[in-house]
mmCIF file of C-alpha atoms and ligand atoms in Angstrom:
data_model
loop_
_atom_site.group_PDB
_atom_site.id
_atom_site.type_symbol
_atom_site.label_atom_id
_atom_site.label_comp_id
_atom_site.label_asym_id
_atom_site.label_seq_id
_atom_site.Cartn_x
_atom_site.Cartn_y
_atom_site.Cartn_z
ATOM 1 C CA MET Y 1 28.902 -12.214 44.879
ATOM 2 C CA THR Y 2 25.097 -12.517 44.848
ATOM 3 C CA LEU Y 3 24.752 -8.880 45.945
ATOM 4 C CA LEU Y 4 27.092 -7.818 43.132
ATOM 5 C CA ALA Y 5 24.972 -9.784 40.623
ATOM 6 C CA ILE Y 6 21.796 -8.047 41.859
ATOM 7 C CA ILE Y 7 23.423 -4.612 41.617
ATOM 8 C CA ILE Y 8 24.642 -5.346 38.062
ATOM 9 C CA THR Y 9 21.219 -6.681 36.993
ATOM 10 C CA ASN Y 10 19.392 -3.693 38.502
ATOM 11 C CA SER Y 11 21.740 -1.172 36.966
ATOM 12 C CA ASN Y 12 21.400 -2.894 33.553
ATOM 13 C CA GLU Y 13 17.624 -2.504 33.784
ATOM 14 C CA ASN Y 14 18.029 1.263 34.041
ATOM 15 C CA ILE Y 15 20.420 1.624 31.146
ATOM 16 C CA MET Y 16 19.008 2.582 27.771
ATOM 17 C CA GLN Y 17 20.261 0.156 25.158
ATOM 18 C CA LYS Y 18 19.402 -0.763 21.601
ATOM 19 C CA VAL Y 19 17.190 -3.830 21.731
ATOM 20 C CA LEU Y 20 15.529 -5.842 18.974
ATOM 21 C CA VAL Y 21 11.744 -5.163 18.998
ATOM 22 C CA TRP Y 22 10.385 -5.859 15.507
ATOM 23 C CA ASP Y 23 11.369 -9.278 14.173
ATOM 24 C CA ILE Y 24 12.299 -9.752 10.506
ATOM 25 C CA PRO Y 25 8.916 -11.322 9.522
ATOM 26 C CA THR Y 26 6.955 -8.361 10.968
ATOM 27 C CA ARG Y 27 9.179 -5.868 9.142
ATOM 28 C CA PHE Y 28 8.930 -7.807 5.879
ATOM 29 C CA PHE Y 29 5.169 -8.046 6.350
ATOM 30 C CA HIS Y 30 4.888 -4.282 6.848
ATOM 31 C CA TRP Y 31 6.863 -3.136 3.826
ATOM 32 C CA LEU Y 32 5.436 -5.854 1.547
ATOM 33 C CA LEU Y 33 1.946 -4.745 2.612
ATOM 34 C CA VAL Y 34 2.783 -1.141 1.714
ATOM 35 C CA ALA Y 35 4.127 -2.248 -1.702
ATOM 36 C CA SER Y 36 1.121 -4.535 -2.342
ATOM 37 C CA LEU Y 37 -1.448 -1.858 -1.555
ATOM 38 C CA LEU Y 38 0.338 0.628 -3.820
ATOM 39 C CA ALA Y 39 0.404 -1.993 -6.574
ATOM 40 C CA GLN Y 40 -3.298 -2.770 -6.024
ATOM 41 C CA TYR Y 41 -4.170 0.897 -6.390
ATOM 42 C CA ALA Y 42 -2.022 1.229 -9.508
ATOM 43 C CA THR Y 43 -3.392 -1.905 -11.198
ATOM 44 C CA ALA Y 44 -7.003 -0.850 -10.527
ATOM 45 C CA GLU Y 45 -6.761 2.868 -11.229
ATOM 46 C CA TRP Y 46 -3.699 3.759 -13.318
ATOM 47 C CA PHE Y 47 -2.810 0.940 -15.689
ATOM 48 C CA GLU Y 48 -5.105 -0.421 -18.340
ATOM 49 C CA ASN Y 49 -5.352 -4.188 -18.831
ATOM 50 C CA ALA Y 50 -3.617 -4.856 -15.518
ATOM 51 C CA ILE Y 51 -6.573 -6.530 -13.817
ATOM 52 C CA GLN Y 52 -4.962 -9.999 -13.964
ATOM 53 C CA TRP Y 53 -2.059 -8.550 -11.955
ATOM 54 C CA HIS Y 54 -4.595 -6.942 -9.630
ATOM 55 C CA PHE Y 55 -5.989 -10.430 -8.943
ATOM 56 C CA TYR Y 56 -2.556 -12.003 -8.345
ATOM 57 C CA ILE Y 57 -1.341 -9.204 -6.058
ATOM 58 C CA GLY Y 58 -4.714 -9.288 -4.280
ATOM 59 C CA TYR Y 59 -4.135 -12.995 -3.486
ATOM 60 C CA PHE Y 60 -0.665 -12.107 -2.231
ATOM 61 C CA THR Y 61 -2.142 -9.374 -0.007
ATOM 62 C CA LEU Y 62 -4.583 -11.933 1.379
ATOM 63 C CA PHE Y 63 -1.609 -14.198 2.100
ATOM 64 C CA LEU Y 64 0.115 -11.338 3.964
ATOM 65 C CA VAL Y 65 -2.943 -10.756 6.160
ATOM 66 C CA VAL Y 66 -3.378 -14.479 6.946
ATOM 67 C CA PHE Y 67 0.339 -14.680 7.763
ATOM 68 C CA ARG Y 68 0.154 -11.643 10.090
ATOM 69 C CA VAL Y 69 -2.909 -13.005 11.911
ATOM 70 C CA LEU Y 70 -1.133 -16.337 12.563
ATOM 71 C CA TRP Y 71 2.069 -14.493 13.494
ATOM 72 C CA GLY Y 72 0.006 -12.487 15.980
ATOM 73 C CA PHE Y 73 -0.447 -15.746 17.924
ATOM 74 C CA VAL Y 74 2.883 -17.549 17.484
ATOM 75 C CA GLY Y 75 5.303 -14.732 16.603
ATOM 76 C CA THR Y 76 7.838 -12.995 18.822
ATOM 77 C CA HIS Y 77 6.707 -11.084 21.922
ATOM 78 C CA TYR Y 78 6.003 -7.594 20.464
ATOM 79 C CA ALA Y 79 4.361 -8.998 17.319
ATOM 80 C CA ARG Y 80 1.780 -10.959 19.340
ATOM 81 C CA PHE Y 81 -1.723 -9.570 19.688
ATOM 82 C CA ASN Y 82 -1.728 -10.189 23.429
ATOM 83 C CA SER Y 83 1.217 -7.809 23.807
ATOM 84 C CA PHE Y 84 -0.481 -4.839 22.130
ATOM 85 C CA VAL Y 85 -4.257 -5.351 22.171
ATOM 86 C CA THR Y 86 -5.236 -3.851 25.509
ATOM 87 C CA GLY Y 87 -8.438 -2.939 27.351
ATOM 88 C CA PRO Y 88 -10.256 0.437 27.116
ATOM 89 C CA ARG Y 89 -8.734 1.679 30.408
ATOM 90 C CA ASP Y 90 -5.169 1.360 29.050
ATOM 91 C CA VAL Y 91 -6.203 3.111 25.850
ATOM 92 C CA VAL Y 92 -7.830 6.012 27.767
ATOM 93 C CA ASN Y 93 -4.822 6.318 30.119
ATOM 94 C CA TYR Y 94 -2.521 6.377 27.121
ATOM 95 C CA VAL Y 95 -4.602 8.984 25.277
ATOM 96 C CA MET Y 96 -4.313 11.274 28.364
ATOM 97 C CA THR Y 97 -0.533 11.315 27.868
ATOM 98 C CA LEU Y 98 -0.601 11.576 24.077
ATOM 99 C CA PHE Y 99 0.384 15.254 23.934
ATOM 100 C CA ASN Y 100 2.914 14.965 26.734
ATOM 101 C CA LYS Y 101 6.282 15.378 25.019
ATOM 102 C CA HIS Y 102 8.122 13.523 27.765
ATOM 103 C CA SER Y 103 5.857 10.509 28.261
ATOM 104 C CA ALA Y 104 7.778 7.240 28.121
ATOM 105 C CA SER Y 105 7.860 5.672 24.659
ATOM 106 C CA SER Y 106 6.328 2.206 24.223
ATOM 107 C CA VAL Y 107 8.675 -0.606 23.336
ATOM 108 C CA GLY Y 108 6.166 -2.291 20.997
ATOM 109 C CA HIS Y 109 2.908 -0.733 19.741
ATOM 110 C CA ASN Y 110 1.346 1.679 22.222
ATOM 111 C CA PRO Y 111 -2.254 0.893 23.407
ATOM 112 C CA LEU Y 112 -3.833 3.280 20.872
ATOM 113 C CA GLY Y 113 -1.547 2.218 18.017
ATOM 114 C CA GLY Y 114 -2.277 -1.424 18.821
ATOM 115 C CA TRP Y 115 -5.964 -0.968 18.077
ATOM 116 C CA PHE Y 116 -5.074 1.021 14.983
ATOM 117 C CA VAL Y 117 -3.087 -1.981 13.738
ATOM 118 C CA ILE Y 118 -6.179 -4.171 14.186
ATOM 119 C CA VAL Y 119 -8.342 -1.676 12.261
ATOM 120 C CA MET Y 120 -5.838 -1.631 9.379
ATOM 121 C CA LEU Y 121 -5.626 -5.437 9.252
ATOM 122 C CA VAL Y 122 -9.442 -5.786 9.263
ATOM 123 C CA LEU Y 123 -9.814 -3.208 6.473
ATOM 124 C CA VAL Y 124 -7.169 -4.887 4.297
ATOM 125 C CA ALA Y 125 -8.822 -8.278 4.943
ATOM 126 C CA VAL Y 126 -12.258 -6.899 3.935
ATOM 127 C CA GLN Y 127 -10.678 -5.400 0.814
ATOM 128 C CA ALA Y 128 -8.977 -8.630 -0.222
ATOM 129 C CA VAL Y 129 -11.929 -10.937 0.575
ATOM 130 C CA SER Y 130 -14.503 -8.709 -1.156
ATOM 131 C CA GLY Y 131 -12.179 -8.686 -4.193
ATOM 132 C CA LEU Y 132 -12.730 -12.444 -4.542
ATOM 133 C CA PHE Y 133 -16.350 -11.661 -5.568
ATOM 134 C CA MET Y 134 -15.518 -8.893 -8.068
ATOM 135 C CA THR Y 135 -15.576 -8.907 -11.858
ATOM 136 C CA ASP Y 136 -13.973 -6.633 -14.432
ATOM 137 C CA ASP Y 137 -17.177 -7.051 -16.508
ATOM 138 C CA ILE Y 138 -15.102 -8.255 -19.473
ATOM 139 C CA PHE Y 139 -13.027 -11.410 -18.994
ATOM 140 C CA LEU Y 140 -12.156 -11.975 -15.393
ATOM 141 C CA ASP Y 141 -14.289 -13.065 -12.455
ATOM 142 C CA GLY Y 142 -13.008 -13.385 -8.887
ATOM 143 C CA PRO Y 143 -13.057 -17.048 -7.728
ATOM 144 C CA TYR Y 144 -16.190 -16.637 -5.563
ATOM 145 C CA ARG Y 145 -18.290 -14.692 -8.039
ATOM 146 C CA GLN Y 146 -20.316 -17.694 -9.197
ATOM 147 C CA LEU Y 147 -20.879 -18.956 -5.690
ATOM 148 C CA ALA Y 148 -22.722 -15.874 -4.460
ATOM 149 C CA ASP Y 149 -26.252 -14.554 -5.019
ATOM 150 C CA LYS Y 150 -27.025 -11.077 -6.383
ATOM 151 C CA GLU Y 151 -27.354 -9.403 -2.970
ATOM 152 C CA THR Y 152 -24.006 -10.767 -1.782
ATOM 153 C CA LEU Y 153 -22.309 -9.627 -5.004
ATOM 154 C CA ALA Y 154 -23.777 -6.129 -4.610
ATOM 155 C CA LEU Y 155 -22.600 -6.019 -0.987
ATOM 156 C CA MET Y 156 -19.088 -7.173 -1.908
ATOM 157 C CA ASN Y 157 -18.903 -4.627 -4.703
ATOM 158 C CA THR Y 158 -19.882 -1.845 -2.277
ATOM 159 C CA LEU Y 159 -17.378 -3.120 0.307
ATOM 160 C CA HIS Y 160 -14.545 -3.312 -2.251
ATOM 161 C CA HIS Y 161 -15.037 0.350 -3.153
ATOM 162 C CA LEU Y 162 -15.909 1.622 0.335
ATOM 163 C CA ALA Y 163 -13.206 -0.238 2.282
ATOM 164 C CA PHE Y 164 -10.500 1.217 0.044
ATOM 165 C CA ASP Y 165 -11.780 4.773 0.504
ATOM 166 C CA ILE Y 166 -11.764 4.267 4.287
ATOM 167 C CA LEU Y 167 -8.349 2.584 4.063
ATOM 168 C CA LEU Y 168 -6.929 5.661 2.321
ATOM 169 C CA TYR Y 169 -7.991 7.889 5.252
ATOM 170 C CA VAL Y 170 -6.728 5.368 7.792
ATOM 171 C CA ILE Y 171 -3.341 5.106 6.025
ATOM 172 C CA ALA Y 172 -3.104 8.924 5.887
ATOM 173 C CA LEU Y 173 -3.810 9.036 9.645
ATOM 174 C CA HIS Y 174 -1.232 6.274 10.250
ATOM 175 C CA ILE Y 175 1.478 8.200 8.390
ATOM 176 C CA ALA Y 176 0.435 11.458 10.124
ATOM 177 C CA ALA Y 177 0.734 9.669 13.507
ATOM 178 C CA VAL Y 178 4.223 8.399 12.652
ATOM 179 C CA ILE Y 179 5.256 11.970 11.680
ATOM 180 C CA PHE Y 180 3.655 13.336 14.894
ATOM 181 C CA TYR Y 181 5.706 10.903 16.999
ATOM 182 C CA GLY Y 182 8.886 11.833 15.139
ATOM 183 C CA VAL Y 183 8.457 15.606 15.153
ATOM 184 C CA TYR Y 184 6.486 16.324 18.358
ATOM 185 C CA LYS Y 185 7.479 13.483 20.668
ATOM 186 C CA LYS Y 186 10.942 12.942 19.176
ATOM 187 C CA GLN Y 187 10.310 9.199 18.918
ATOM 188 C CA LYS Y 188 11.760 7.865 15.680
ATOM 189 C CA LEU Y 189 9.485 4.941 14.855
ATOM 190 C CA VAL Y 190 10.326 4.483 11.168
ATOM 191 C CA PRO Y 191 13.993 3.401 11.556
ATOM 192 C CA ALA Y 192 12.756 0.750 14.029
ATOM 193 C CA MET Y 193 10.398 -0.640 11.353
ATOM 194 C CA VAL Y 194 13.467 -0.872 9.087
ATOM 195 C CA HIS Y 195 16.253 -2.300 11.292
ATOM 196 C CA GLY Y 196 14.009 -3.607 14.073
ATOM 197 C CA LYS Y 197 15.781 -1.923 17.011
ATOM 198 C CA LYS Y 198 14.707 0.680 19.560
ATOM 199 C CA GLU Y 199 16.389 2.398 22.502
ATOM 200 C CA SER Y 200 14.856 0.882 25.622
ATOM 201 C CA LYS Y 201 15.429 -0.066 29.236
ATOM 202 C CA THR Y 202 13.223 -3.128 28.751
ATOM 203 C CA ALA Y 203 14.610 -6.325 27.286
ATOM 204 C CA GLY Y 204 14.035 -6.888 23.579
ATOM 205 C CA ILE Y 205 13.465 -10.164 21.755
ATOM 206 C CA SER Y 206 16.373 -12.545 21.325
ATOM 207 C CA ASP Y 207 15.775 -13.515 17.675
ATOM 208 C CA SER Y 208 13.236 -13.421 14.823
ATOM 209 C CA ARG Y 209 12.078 -17.077 15.043
ATOM 210 C CA LEU Y 210 12.707 -17.485 11.326
ATOM 211 C CA VAL Y 211 12.079 -21.248 11.197
ATOM 212 C CA ILE Y 212 8.650 -20.830 12.806
ATOM 213 C CA ALA Y 213 7.996 -17.862 10.493
ATOM 214 C CA LEU Y 214 8.757 -20.073 7.482
ATOM 215 C CA LEU Y 215 6.317 -22.745 8.707
ATOM 216 C CA VAL Y 216 3.671 -20.075 9.357
ATOM 217 C CA ALA Y 217 4.238 -18.660 5.855
ATOM 218 C CA LEU Y 218 3.796 -22.157 4.390
ATOM 219 C CA LEU Y 219 0.573 -22.638 6.330
ATOM 220 C CA ALA Y 220 -0.709 -19.196 5.222
ATOM 221 C CA GLY Y 221 0.170 -20.118 1.617
ATOM 222 C CA VAL Y 222 -1.762 -23.383 1.840
ATOM 223 C CA ILE Y 223 -4.793 -21.642 3.401
ATOM 224 C CA VAL Y 224 -4.893 -19.028 0.614
ATOM 225 C CA TYR Y 225 -4.296 -21.629 -2.107
ATOM 226 C CA VAL Y 226 -7.172 -23.795 -0.836
ATOM 227 C CA ALA Y 227 -9.408 -20.725 -0.470
ATOM 228 C CA ILE Y 228 -8.859 -19.389 -3.989
ATOM 229 C CA ASP Y 229 -8.051 -22.486 -6.034
ATOM 230 C CA VAL Y 230 -9.407 -25.639 -4.417
ATOM 231 C CA PHE Y 231 -12.582 -24.563 -2.665
ATOM 232 C CA PRO Y 232 -14.364 -22.370 -5.293
ATOM 233 C CA PRO Y 233 -16.283 -24.119 -8.116
ATOM 234 C CA THR Y 234 -14.663 -24.290 -11.578
ATOM 235 C CA PRO Y 235 -15.811 -21.194 -13.499
ATOM 236 C CA GLU Y 236 -18.459 -21.797 -16.138
ATOM 237 C CA VAL Y 237 -17.154 -21.084 -19.658
ATOM 238 C CA ASP Y 238 -19.029 -18.240 -21.255
ATOM 239 C CA GLU Y 239 -19.828 -19.444 -24.793
ATOM 240 C CA TYR Y 240 -20.080 -15.880 -26.037
ATOM 241 C CA TYR Y 241 -16.300 -15.576 -26.069
ATOM 242 C CA TYR Y 242 -15.648 -18.806 -28.037
HETATM 243 C C1 HEM G 1 -0.035 1.323 2.642
HETATM 244 C C2 HEM G 1 0.371 2.001 3.683
HETATM 245 C C3 HEM G 1 0.600 1.415 5.060
HETATM 246 C C4 HEM G 1 -0.070 0.440 5.728
HETATM 247 C C5 HEM G 1 -1.288 -0.336 5.263
HETATM 248 C C6 HEM G 1 0.587 0.254 6.998
HETATM 249 C C7 HEM G 1 0.213 -0.658 7.960
HETATM 250 C C8 HEM G 1 0.863 -0.891 9.145
HETATM 251 C C9 HEM G 1 0.607 -1.977 10.054
HETATM 252 C C10 HEM G 1 -0.457 -3.063 9.840
HETATM 253 C C11 HEM G 1 1.453 -1.852 11.095
HETATM 254 C C12 HEM G 1 1.581 -2.823 12.268
HETATM 255 C C13 HEM G 1 2.793 -3.693 11.987
HETATM 256 C C14 HEM G 1 2.680 -5.020 12.683
HETATM 257 O O1 HEM G 1 2.654 -5.081 13.916
HETATM 258 O O2 HEM G 1 2.588 -6.024 11.968
HETATM 259 C C15 HEM G 1 2.259 -0.677 10.880
HETATM 260 C C16 HEM G 1 3.234 -0.212 11.727
HETATM 261 C C17 HEM G 1 4.068 0.822 11.415
HETATM 262 N N1 HEM G 1 4.106 1.542 10.222
HETATM 263 FE FE1 HEM G 1 2.865 1.344 8.684
HETATM 264 N N2 HEM G 1 1.646 1.130 7.089
HETATM 265 C C18 HEM G 1 1.683 1.847 5.918
HETATM 266 C C19 HEM G 1 2.587 2.795 5.562
HETATM 267 C C20 HEM G 1 3.602 3.225 6.360
HETATM 268 C C21 HEM G 1 4.577 4.224 5.994
HETATM 269 C C22 HEM G 1 4.648 4.928 4.623
HETATM 270 C C23 HEM G 1 5.384 4.385 7.063
HETATM 271 C C24 HEM G 1 6.552 5.308 7.213
HETATM 272 C C25 HEM G 1 6.424 6.608 7.086
HETATM 273 C C26 HEM G 1 4.942 3.483 8.099
HETATM 274 C C27 HEM G 1 5.510 3.338 9.324
HETATM 275 C C28 HEM G 1 5.120 2.455 10.302
HETATM 276 C C29 HEM G 1 5.752 2.357 11.600
HETATM 277 C C30 HEM G 1 6.906 3.205 12.097
HETATM 278 C C31 HEM G 1 5.092 1.357 12.291
HETATM 279 C C32 HEM G 1 5.367 0.906 13.740
HETATM 280 C C33 HEM G 1 4.545 1.797 14.624
HETATM 281 C C34 HEM G 1 4.869 1.552 16.085
HETATM 282 O O3 HEM G 1 6.030 1.726 16.469
HETATM 283 O O4 HEM G 1 3.940 1.194 16.827
HETATM 284 N N3 HEM G 1 3.857 2.794 7.635
HETATM 285 N N4 HEM G 1 1.892 -0.114 9.673
HETATM 286 C C1 HEM G 2 -6.192 -5.858 -0.498
HETATM 287 C C2 HEM G 2 -6.262 -6.138 -1.757
HETATM 288 C C3 HEM G 2 -6.975 -5.254 -2.764
HETATM 289 C C4 HEM G 2 -6.994 -3.897 -2.897
HETATM 290 C C5 HEM G 2 -6.251 -2.873 -2.064
HETATM 291 C C6 HEM G 2 -7.858 -3.572 -4.025
HETATM 292 C C7 HEM G 2 -8.131 -2.287 -4.476
HETATM 293 C C8 HEM G 2 -9.004 -1.987 -5.499
HETATM 294 C C9 HEM G 2 -9.346 -0.658 -5.932
HETATM 295 C C10 HEM G 2 -8.790 0.638 -5.328
HETATM 296 C C11 HEM G 2 -10.222 -0.771 -6.947
HETATM 297 C C12 HEM G 2 -10.874 0.372 -7.730
HETATM 298 C C13 HEM G 2 -12.186 0.694 -7.082
HETATM 299 C C14 HEM G 2 -12.813 1.913 -7.672
HETATM 300 O O1 HEM G 2 -12.707 2.140 -8.868
HETATM 301 O O2 HEM G 2 -13.443 2.639 -6.869
HETATM 302 C C15 HEM G 2 -10.446 -2.171 -7.198
HETATM 303 C C16 HEM G 2 -11.255 -2.704 -8.168
HETATM 304 C C17 HEM G 2 -11.333 -4.042 -8.477
HETATM 305 N N1 HEM G 2 -10.746 -5.079 -7.784
HETATM 306 FE FE1 HEM G 2 -9.558 -4.911 -6.167
HETATM 307 N N2 HEM G 2 -8.334 -4.751 -4.554
HETATM 308 C C18 HEM G 2 -7.821 -5.802 -3.812
HETATM 309 C C19 HEM G 2 -8.035 -7.138 -3.999
HETATM 310 C C20 HEM G 2 -8.729 -7.672 -5.072
HETATM 311 C C21 HEM G 2 -8.867 -9.088 -5.355
HETATM 312 C C22 HEM G 2 -8.284 -10.214 -4.489
HETATM 313 C C23 HEM G 2 -9.598 -9.179 -6.502
HETATM 314 C C24 HEM G 2 -10.028 -10.402 -7.272
HETATM 315 C C25 HEM G 2 -9.639 -11.622 -7.046
HETATM 316 C C26 HEM G 2 -9.946 -7.837 -6.925
HETATM 317 C C27 HEM G 2 -10.672 -7.517 -8.041
HETATM 318 C C28 HEM G 2 -11.056 -6.260 -8.422
HETATM 319 C C29 HEM G 2 -11.877 -5.972 -9.593
HETATM 320 C C30 HEM G 2 -12.424 -6.989 -10.591
HETATM 321 C C31 HEM G 2 -12.064 -4.578 -9.622
HETATM 322 C C32 HEM G 2 -12.867 -3.774 -10.636
HETATM 323 C C33 HEM G 2 -11.959 -3.341 -11.746
HETATM 324 C C34 HEM G 2 -12.742 -2.626 -12.814
HETATM 325 O O3 HEM G 2 -13.372 -1.621 -12.482
HETATM 326 O O4 HEM G 2 -12.703 -3.092 -13.927
HETATM 327 N N3 HEM G 2 -9.387 -6.942 -6.031
HETATM 328 N N4 HEM G 2 -9.682 -2.902 -6.291
#
């Protein structure tokens, strides 16, 4: 009986099956981030008089980043930083196999992609935080504008413009990488970011931990609320406009 159980377990390990890899919160985070960044570009560059929306969506983007950072510690296995942030040796070993069409696909992020995720999160965080110091030069000041000296404001202004330019290249590279995996390595990553499942011999996650995700979202909301509404000083009223 025990022998039979071992044989069944071992044979199951070698069978490719659809397993859940990306939990619902990670998938929601991803596509909401894509939508938010598009909206941020549109409200800054395409639409006139949309800067108030740019502020609101910027706060939401900040919320998304704070949520993802917390989720990287308490989320499901493949969403956790310690499952995809690896040392330089793993990254180099992985890069050696990058152009090998038959190399085994990673269940979660691969070692190179894992670091790419970190770069994207840092850039979006820099973009959102520097935005808090910006002004439209007419009516609206970011909540931290009056707290900072001239040098800091100049730095934040440079960062807000520079980080987005870098982000555009990084996003282009990200999409190119996803296409490369699909076309060259025949690994369809996009459907997995939609329905969460991948073909794998390794066990997936059992569920999306939605209750914990809700608590984490609440905590992220409180952190962002305190950061943008409670902590900054009340803006001084400019008499010129009254
Ligand atoms: C504004 C543009 C985008 C940004 C900022 C972005 C950012 C990210 C981030 C941060 C992750 C890591 C997800 C996580 O672990 O939380 C990720 C993964 C992923 N993204 Fe995007 N993304 C963008 C656009 C896209 C688009 C347009 C596609 C589809 C063509 C896409 C497909 C994917 C896929 C398939 C993964 C999982 C990769 C893997 O299997 O390791 N992304 N993206
Ligand atoms: C991740 C979130 C954000 C993204 C992707 C983003 C993106 C951008 C972009 C692309 C521009 C145009 C830069 C240029 O012309 O070169 C811009 C300008 C600006 N952003 Fe953001 N931003 C974000 C968050 C914020 C936040 C949170 C605030 C304020 C609370 C803010 C306030 C501003 C202001 C005041 C401008 C200048 C608009 C003008 O020229 O009148 N941004 N942002």
